[in-house]
Amino acid sequence: MRNPVLLLIAHGSRDPRHAATVHALVRRVRSLRPDVRVETGFLDFNIPSVHGVLESLATQGVRDVVALPLLLTRAFHAKADIPAVLADAPPQLRIRQADVLGPSPLLLTALERRLYEAGLSPADKSSTGVVLASAGSTDPEAIAVIADIAREWRHTGWCAVRPAFASASLPRTEEAVRELRALGCARVAVAPYVLAPGFLPDRIARGAAQADVLADVLGPAPEVARVLLERYDQARVPALAALGA
């Protein structure tokens, strides 16, 4: 029994760095699992579209697909946009929507990887306050998840961790930086909890102007690829079981 095709669903952006980063992540995933066919579709701005990829797969005779949102929280896109696009797929396709990537301990490891790449070391943790800066959402569930991640991360040895949001919610990155300064942290670092560059990550970067360290986006970090494949396997196994594999 063949593995289902893995369809990664990205948001899309007018910023060319966004698609380039998504494609870099896809290349890493393919290198880890050469037995899995990996395709990419975008919800907006970039091509191919999700609908276009699904039409192409159906034309090629593909029947089983795991659709995996390249999203870190379950907000509007995961709950409404993506299910609507998948519902409009060719009827011969059997599609399972995998869970979003977060939360996951692997993503915390990826965040720390980016902070260390930006100049921090494990010895700096106890004296460094971290701003966990996400894109933001109007969805209460998504906001609560970011707050929970910040609390969990604080217990791994950082001086303090504060959530911040680039849109829709408060506080903003610059406000969280000021709060950590007021707490007396010797240094302040901003860790973007976003997958790829674009408009909102640029806003996070501007808000980090008074921080000591600004980490890169998560992008194609190996931990991101690993959690992505975890979500694929979680969705894939029930799909194969239903087919008697």
PDB file of C-alpha atoms in Angstrom, residues 3-121:
ATOM      1  CA  ASN A   3       1.849   6.147   1.446  1.00  0.00           C
ATOM      2  CA  PRO A   4      -0.689   8.932   0.979  1.00  0.00           C
ATOM      3  CA  VAL A   5       0.594  12.013  -0.771  1.00  0.00           C
ATOM      4  CA  LEU A   6       1.571  14.718   1.697  1.00  0.00           C
ATOM      5  CA  LEU A   7       0.094  18.053   0.649  1.00  0.00           C
ATOM      6  CA  LEU A   8       1.581  20.948   2.605  1.00  0.00           C
ATOM      7  CA  ILE A   9      -0.765  23.917   2.698  1.00  0.00           C
ATOM      8  CA  ALA A  10       0.991  27.254   3.120  1.00  0.00           C
ATOM      9  CA  HIS A  11      -0.609  30.632   3.636  1.00  0.00           C
ATOM     10  CA  GLY A  12       1.208  32.424   0.822  1.00  0.00           C
ATOM     11  CA  SER A  13       2.557  35.966   0.680  1.00  0.00           C
ATOM     12  CA  ARG A  14       3.489  38.723  -1.741  1.00  0.00           C
ATOM     13  CA  ASP A  15       6.935  38.593  -0.127  1.00  0.00           C
ATOM     14  CA  PRO A  16       9.079  36.213  -2.210  1.00  0.00           C
ATOM     15  CA  ARG A  17      10.996  35.158   0.916  1.00  0.00           C
ATOM     16  CA  HIS A  18       7.859  33.388   2.145  1.00  0.00           C
ATOM     17  CA  ALA A  19       7.591  30.910  -0.733  1.00  0.00           C
ATOM     18  CA  ALA A  20      11.372  30.429  -0.812  1.00  0.00           C
ATOM     19  CA  THR A  21      11.332  29.442   2.862  1.00  0.00           C
ATOM     20  CA  VAL A  22       8.405  27.074   2.373  1.00  0.00           C
ATOM     21  CA  HIS A  23      10.216  25.380  -0.503  1.00  0.00           C
ATOM     22  CA  ALA A  24      13.359  25.037   1.628  1.00  0.00           C
ATOM     23  CA  LEU A  25      11.296  23.314   4.312  1.00  0.00           C
ATOM     24  CA  VAL A  26       9.780  21.009   1.691  1.00  0.00           C
ATOM     25  CA  ARG A  27      13.247  20.025   0.478  1.00  0.00           C
ATOM     26  CA  ARG A  28      14.239  19.090   4.032  1.00  0.00           C
ATOM     27  CA  VAL A  29      11.081  17.016   4.484  1.00  0.00           C
ATOM     28  CA  ARG A  30      11.707  15.172   1.227  1.00  0.00           C
ATOM     29  CA  SER A  31      15.257  14.410   2.287  1.00  0.00           C
ATOM     30  CA  LEU A  32      13.989  12.887   5.543  1.00  0.00           C
ATOM     31  CA  ARG A  33      11.238  10.810   3.943  1.00  0.00           C
ATOM     32  CA  PRO A  34      12.062   9.904   0.342  1.00  0.00           C
ATOM     33  CA  ASP A  35       9.275   7.307   0.478  1.00  0.00           C
ATOM     34  CA  VAL A  36       6.637  10.056   0.686  1.00  0.00           C
ATOM     35  CA  ARG A  37       5.543  12.219  -2.204  1.00  0.00           C
ATOM     36  CA  VAL A  38       5.393  15.821  -0.958  1.00  0.00           C
ATOM     37  CA  GLU A  39       3.472  18.576  -2.760  1.00  0.00           C
ATOM     38  CA  THR A  40       2.874  22.195  -1.822  1.00  0.00           C
ATOM     39  CA  GLY A  41      -0.178  24.394  -2.332  1.00  0.00           C
ATOM     40  CA  PHE A  42      -0.811  27.994  -1.280  1.00  0.00           C
ATOM     41  CA  LEU A  43      -4.019  29.536   0.002  1.00  0.00           C
ATOM     42  CA  ASP A  44      -3.270  32.933  -1.504  1.00  0.00           C
ATOM     43  CA  PHE A  45      -0.749  35.046  -3.452  1.00  0.00           C
ATOM     44  CA  ASN A  46       1.476  32.189  -4.662  1.00  0.00           C
ATOM     45  CA  ILE A  47       1.106  29.305  -7.072  1.00  0.00           C
ATOM     46  CA  PRO A  48       0.228  26.533  -7.252  1.00  0.00           C
ATOM     47  CA  SER A  49      -3.034  26.964  -5.406  1.00  0.00           C
ATOM     48  CA  VAL A  50      -4.281  24.215  -3.112  1.00  0.00           C
ATOM     49  CA  HIS A  51      -7.221  23.590  -5.441  1.00  0.00           C
ATOM     50  CA  GLY A  52      -4.905  23.380  -8.436  1.00  0.00           C
ATOM     51  CA  VAL A  53      -2.674  20.800  -6.755  1.00  0.00           C
ATOM     52  CA  LEU A  54      -5.673  18.687  -5.759  1.00  0.00           C
ATOM     53  CA  GLU A  55      -7.034  18.773  -9.305  1.00  0.00           C
ATOM     54  CA  SER A  56      -3.639  17.728 -10.646  1.00  0.00           C
ATOM     55  CA  LEU A  57      -3.315  14.860  -8.167  1.00  0.00           C
ATOM     56  CA  ALA A  58      -6.757  13.552  -9.071  1.00  0.00           C
ATOM     57  CA  THR A  59      -5.901  13.694 -12.772  1.00  0.00           C
ATOM     58  CA  GLN A  60      -2.750  11.652 -12.084  1.00  0.00           C
ATOM     59  CA  GLY A  61      -4.773   8.917 -10.397  1.00  0.00           C
ATOM     60  CA  VAL A  62      -3.804   9.729  -6.815  1.00  0.00           C
ATOM     61  CA  ARG A  63      -6.474   8.675  -4.339  1.00  0.00           C
ATOM     62  CA  ASP A  64      -5.131   9.251  -0.826  1.00  0.00           C
ATOM     63  CA  VAL A  65      -3.896  12.597   0.460  1.00  0.00           C
ATOM     64  CA  VAL A  66      -2.900  13.929   3.860  1.00  0.00           C
ATOM     65  CA  ALA A  67      -3.396  17.708   3.830  1.00  0.00           C
ATOM     66  CA  LEU A  68      -1.164  19.325   6.414  1.00  0.00           C
ATOM     67  CA  PRO A  69      -1.549  23.019   7.285  1.00  0.00           C
ATOM     68  CA  LEU A  70       1.766  24.849   7.638  1.00  0.00           C
ATOM     69  CA  LEU A  71       0.356  26.657  10.652  1.00  0.00           C
ATOM     70  CA  LEU A  72       1.513  26.869  14.239  1.00  0.00           C
ATOM     71  CA  THR A  73      -1.901  27.306  15.884  1.00  0.00           C
ATOM     72  CA  ARG A  74      -5.475  26.261  15.193  1.00  0.00           C
ATOM     73  CA  ALA A  75      -7.071  29.544  14.180  1.00  0.00           C
ATOM     74  CA  PHE A  76      -9.327  30.675  11.327  1.00  0.00           C
ATOM     75  CA  HIS A  77      -7.265  29.229   8.484  1.00  0.00           C
ATOM     76  CA  ALA A  78      -7.127  25.767  10.052  1.00  0.00           C
ATOM     77  CA  LYS A  79     -10.744  25.791  11.203  1.00  0.00           C
ATOM     78  CA  ALA A  80     -12.467  27.399   8.210  1.00  0.00           C
ATOM     79  CA  ASP A  81     -10.365  28.271   5.151  1.00  0.00           C
ATOM     80  CA  ILE A  82      -8.571  24.968   4.705  1.00  0.00           C
ATOM     81  CA  PRO A  83     -11.592  22.716   5.361  1.00  0.00           C
ATOM     82  CA  ALA A  84     -13.554  24.771   2.808  1.00  0.00           C
ATOM     83  CA  VAL A  85     -10.858  24.328   0.151  1.00  0.00           C
ATOM     84  CA  LEU A  86     -10.579  20.601   0.858  1.00  0.00           C
ATOM     85  CA  ALA A  87     -14.353  20.180   0.694  1.00  0.00           C
ATOM     86  CA  ASP A  88     -14.191  21.462  -2.871  1.00  0.00           C
ATOM     87  CA  ALA A  89     -11.593  18.865  -3.908  1.00  0.00           C
ATOM     88  CA  PRO A  90     -12.266  16.290  -6.651  1.00  0.00           C
ATOM     89  CA  PRO A  91     -14.567  13.635  -5.182  1.00  0.00           C
ATOM     90  CA  GLN A  92     -12.260  10.732  -6.019  1.00  0.00           C
ATOM     91  CA  LEU A  93      -9.670  11.983  -3.552  1.00  0.00           C
ATOM     92  CA  ARG A  94      -9.708  10.660   0.000  1.00  0.00           C
ATOM     93  CA  ILE A  95      -8.302  13.515   2.086  1.00  0.00           C
ATOM     94  CA  ARG A  96      -7.410  13.626   5.767  1.00  0.00           C
ATOM     95  CA  GLN A  97      -6.569  17.014   7.268  1.00  0.00           C
ATOM     96  CA  ALA A  98      -3.647  16.669   9.668  1.00  0.00           C
ATOM     97  CA  ASP A  99      -3.260  18.749  12.810  1.00  0.00           C
ATOM     98  CA  VAL A 100      -1.386  22.035  12.788  1.00  0.00           C
ATOM     99  CA  LEU A 101       2.257  21.927  13.842  1.00  0.00           C
ATOM    100  CA  GLY A 102       1.984  23.464  17.285  1.00  0.00           C
ATOM    101  CA  PRO A 103       2.273  23.136  20.104  1.00  0.00           C
ATOM    102  CA  SER A 104       5.186  20.698  20.218  1.00  0.00           C
ATOM    103  CA  PRO A 105       8.352  20.328  22.313  1.00  0.00           C
ATOM    104  CA  LEU A 106      10.231  20.105  19.015  1.00  0.00           C
ATOM    105  CA  LEU A 107       9.176  23.650  18.170  1.00  0.00           C
ATOM    106  CA  LEU A 108      10.579  24.904  21.469  1.00  0.00           C
ATOM    107  CA  THR A 109      13.842  23.219  20.537  1.00  0.00           C
ATOM    108  CA  ALA A 110      13.707  24.966  17.164  1.00  0.00           C
ATOM    109  CA  LEU A 111      13.106  28.332  18.852  1.00  0.00           C
ATOM    110  CA  GLU A 112      16.155  27.800  21.039  1.00  0.00           C
ATOM    111  CA  ARG A 113      18.183  26.739  18.003  1.00  0.00           C
ATOM    112  CA  ARG A 114      17.379  30.068  16.349  1.00  0.00           C
ATOM    113  CA  LEU A 115      18.270  32.017  19.503  1.00  0.00           C
ATOM    114  CA  TYR A 116      21.621  30.263  19.781  1.00  0.00           C
ATOM    115  CA  GLU A 117      22.286  30.863  16.095  1.00  0.00           C
ATOM    116  CA  ALA A 118      21.609  34.566  16.786  1.00  0.00           C
ATOM    117  CA  GLY A 119      24.347  34.698  19.407  1.00  0.00           C
ATOM    118  CA  LEU A 120      22.994  33.395  22.711  1.00  0.00           C
ATOM    119  CA  SER A 121      24.307  30.309  24.483  1.00  0.00           C
TER     120      SER A 121
END
